[in-house]
Coordinates of C-alpha atoms in Angstrom, one line a residue:
M1 CA -49.2 -58.0 -60.7
Y2 CA -47.6 -59.8 -58.0
K3 CA -46.7 -57.0 -55.5
V4 CA -50.6 -55.9 -55.6
A5 CA -51.8 -59.3 -54.7
G6 CA -49.0 -59.9 -52.0
V7 CA -50.2 -56.3 -50.2
A8 CA -53.8 -56.9 -50.3
A9 CA -53.2 -60.7 -48.8
V10 CA -51.7 -59.6 -45.3
P11 CA -54.8 -58.3 -44.2
G12 CA -56.6 -60.9 -45.4
T13 CA -55.1 -63.6 -43.5
L14 CA -54.4 -61.4 -40.4
C15 CA -58.0 -62.1 -39.4
L16 CA -57.3 -65.9 -39.8
I17 CA -54.9 -66.0 -37.3
S18 CA -56.6 -67.5 -33.9
G19 CA -55.5 -66.6 -30.2
T20 CA -56.1 -66.4 -26.7
V21 CA -57.8 -64.1 -24.3
F22 CA -57.9 -64.2 -20.4
A23 CA -60.7 -63.0 -19.0
A24 CA -60.9 -61.2 -15.3
T25 CA -61.8 -63.1 -12.5
K26 CA -64.9 -62.0 -10.2
D27 CA -64.3 -63.9 -7.5
N28 CA -62.6 -61.4 -5.1
P29 CA -63.1 -58.0 -6.8
N30 CA -63.0 -54.8 -3.8
V31 CA -59.5 -57.0 -2.7
T32 CA -56.4 -54.6 -2.8
L33 CA -52.6 -55.3 -2.2
N34 CA -49.8 -52.7 -0.9
T35 CA -46.7 -52.5 -2.7
D36 CA -45.3 -54.6 0.0
E37 CA -46.8 -57.4 -0.1
L38 CA -45.6 -58.0 -3.9
S39 CA -42.9 -59.7 -3.9
L40 CA -41.4 -57.4 -6.9
Y41 CA -41.1 -54.7 -4.6
T42 CA -39.9 -55.9 -1.2
I43 CA -36.2 -55.5 -0.5
P44 CA -34.1 -58.1 2.0
Q45 CA -33.4 -56.8 4.8
Q46 CA -29.1 -56.2 5.2
K47 CA -27.3 -55.7 8.1
F48 CA -24.1 -53.6 7.2
R49 CA -21.0 -52.8 9.0
Y50 CA -18.4 -50.0 8.7
V51 CA -15.3 -51.5 8.4
E52 CA -12.2 -49.1 8.8
P53 CA -9.7 -49.0 6.2
E54 CA -6.0 -49.7 6.5
I55 CA -3.9 -47.1 7.1
G56 CA -1.0 -47.2 4.6
H57 CA 2.8 -45.5 4.5
L58 CA 1.2 -42.7 2.4
E59 CA -1.0 -41.8 4.6
Q60 CA 0.7 -42.0 7.7
G61 CA 3.7 -39.8 6.1
V62 CA 1.0 -37.2 5.1
T63 CA -0.2 -37.5 9.0
T64 CA 3.3 -36.9 10.2
L65 CA 4.1 -33.6 7.9
R66 CA 1.4 -32.2 8.7
K67 CA 1.9 -32.9 12.7
L68 CA 5.7 -31.3 11.7
A69 CA 4.4 -28.4 9.7
E70 CA 1.2 -27.2 12.2
P71 CA 3.1 -24.6 14.3
Y72 CA 5.0 -23.2 11.2
T73 CA 1.6 -22.8 9.4
T74 CA 0.0 -21.2 12.3
W75 CA 3.0 -18.8 12.7
C76 CA 2.9 -18.0 9.3
Q77 CA -0.9 -17.2 9.5
G78 CA -0.2 -14.7 12.4
A79 CA 2.7 -12.7 10.7
I80 CA 0.5 -12.4 7.9
G81 CA -2.3 -11.3 10.2
Q82 CA -0.1 -8.7 11.4
V83 CA 1.7 -7.3 9.0
K84 CA -1.2 -7.8 5.9
P85 CA -2.4 -4.3 7.3
K86 CA 0.5 -2.9 7.2
V87 CA 1.4 -3.4 3.6
E88 CA -2.4 -2.8 3.0
S89 CA -1.7 1.0 4.7
A90 CA 1.9 1.3 3.0
I91 CA -0.2 0.7 -0.6
Q92 CA -2.9 3.1 0.3
L93 CA 0.3 5.5 1.3
G94 CA 1.9 5.2 -2.4
N95 CA -1.6 5.3 -4.1
E96 CA -1.9 8.8 -2.1
T97 CA 1.3 10.0 -3.1
F98 CA 0.9 9.3 -6.8
T99 CA -2.1 10.7 -7.1
F100 CA -0.8 14.3 -5.2
L101 CA 2.2 13.8 -7.4
Q102 CA 0.2 13.5 -10.0
N103 CA -1.4 17.3 -9.4
P104 CA 0.7 18.4 -6.9
P105 CA 0.6 22.3 -5.6
A106 CA 2.1 25.1 -7.4
E107 CA 5.0 25.5 -4.6
F108 CA 5.7 22.0 -4.1
Y109 CA 8.7 21.4 -6.1
P110 CA 10.5 24.2 -4.9
R111 CA 10.1 23.4 -1.2
A112 CA 11.1 20.1 -1.8
G113 CA 14.2 21.1 -3.5
V114 CA 15.0 23.1 -0.8
I115 CA 14.5 20.5 1.9
G116 CA 16.5 18.3 -0.3
F117 CA 19.4 20.6 -1.0
A118 CA 19.7 20.9 3.0
G119 CA 19.9 17.0 3.3
I120 CA 22.8 17.2 0.8
L121 CA 23.9 20.3 2.2
G122 CA 23.9 17.8 5.8
L123 CA 26.2 15.0 4.5
F124 CA 29.0 17.7 2.6
L125 CA 29.0 19.2 6.3
A126 CA 28.7 15.8 8.0
R127 CA 32.4 14.5 7.0
G128 CA 34.0 11.8 9.2
S129 CA 32.0 10.6 11.6
R130 CA 28.8 8.4 11.1
V131 CA 27.1 9.8 13.6
K132 CA 27.8 13.3 12.1
K133 CA 26.1 11.6 8.5
L134 CA 23.0 11.0 10.3
I135 CA 22.5 13.7 12.6
Y136 CA 23.2 16.9 10.1
P137 CA 21.2 15.7 7.0
T138 CA 18.8 14.7 8.9
G139 CA 18.5 18.3 11.4
L140 CA 19.0 20.2 7.9
M141 CA 15.9 18.5 6.5
A142 CA 13.7 19.2 9.5
V143 CA 14.4 22.8 10.1
G144 CA 13.2 22.5 6.2
Y145 CA 10.4 21.2 6.5
T146 CA 9.2 22.9 9.5
M147 CA 9.9 26.2 8.0
Y148 CA 7.8 25.3 4.8
Y149 CA 5.4 22.8 6.6
P150 CA 4.8 24.4 10.2
Q151 CA 1.5 22.6 11.2
Q152 CA 2.1 19.2 9.6
A153 CA 5.6 19.5 11.5
A154 CA 4.3 20.0 14.7
S155 CA 2.1 17.3 14.3
I156 CA 4.8 14.9 13.7
A157 CA 7.0 15.8 16.8
K158 CA 4.4 15.5 18.9
N159 CA 3.7 12.1 18.0
T160 CA 7.7 11.5 17.8
G161 CA 7.9 12.6 21.5
D162 CA 4.7 10.5 22.8
S163 CA 6.3 7.8 21.2
L164 CA 9.8 8.2 22.3
Y165 CA 8.0 9.2 26.0
D166 CA 6.2 5.5 26.1
F167 CA 9.5 3.8 24.6
A168 CA 11.4 5.4 27.4
L169 CA 9.2 4.7 29.9
Q170 CA 9.0 1.0 28.6
G171 CA 12.5 1.0 29.0
Y172 CA 12.1 2.3 32.9
V173 CA 9.9 -0.5 33.3
N174 CA 12.2 -3.2 31.8
V175 CA 15.4 -2.0 33.7
E176 CA 13.5 -1.4 37.2
K177 CA 11.9 -5.3 36.6
V178 CA 15.6 -6.4 35.7
F179 CA 16.7 -4.7 39.5
K180 CA 13.8 -6.6 41.7
S181 CA 14.8 -9.6 39.6
V182 CA 18.2 -9.8 41.3
E183 CA 16.8 -8.4 44.5
A184 CA 14.5 -10.7 45.0
K185 CA 17.3 -13.5 44.6
P186 CA 18.9 -14.6 47.5
M187 CA 22.8 -15.1 47.5
K188 CA 24.2 -18.4 48.1
K189 CA 26.3 -18.3 50.8
E190 CA 29.4 -20.2 50.3
K191 CA 30.0 -22.9 52.5
P192 CA 33.5 -22.9 54.7
E193 CA 35.3 -25.5 53.7
E194 CA 35.8 -28.1 56.3
N195 CA 39.4 -28.8 57.7
K196 CA 40.1 -32.2 56.2
P197 CA 43.3 -33.7 57.8
E198 CA 45.9 -33.3 55.1
E199 CA 47.3 -36.8 54.0
T200 CA 51.2 -37.4 54.6
R201 CA 53.0 -39.5 52.5

């Protein structure tokens, strides 16, 4: 019974509480204020100045290391730029060879066997001299290759001849430069020794 009376008494007591109500003034009804004029939105002007941080020992060490390593890194980048196309072409050649060997022509393996046997025969015939061991197997394998693949052998011979001609021409130019530089230098003439009076003892 007390619970019901307590709940009913709360709304009744709320209407007896007094409060103050503020009314708006009618002095300046059309005056508008900017947000800059209100003290809440004004930001005090601050003058900032950039200060360079002090360089520590670690930063100096890293800077020195980077300056020392810079020529080597540029050289490595240049070397990688030169080697990368060659490696990619070698990988491409390996992939092409692998796909070719998966489905070779019918006469490929007998021909390869004859060419390999010619190389082994060349090693057998070239006993004794290192020059013979280089020339005989290579020559016999080249002869076997030209018998079975004449078109490819002709193109390889042409390319090899062109590269050998370029190499010989470059060597001739270098030798000519050396001889011209020797001829251009004037030979120093030895000065005749002045006749010094010999000291008597």
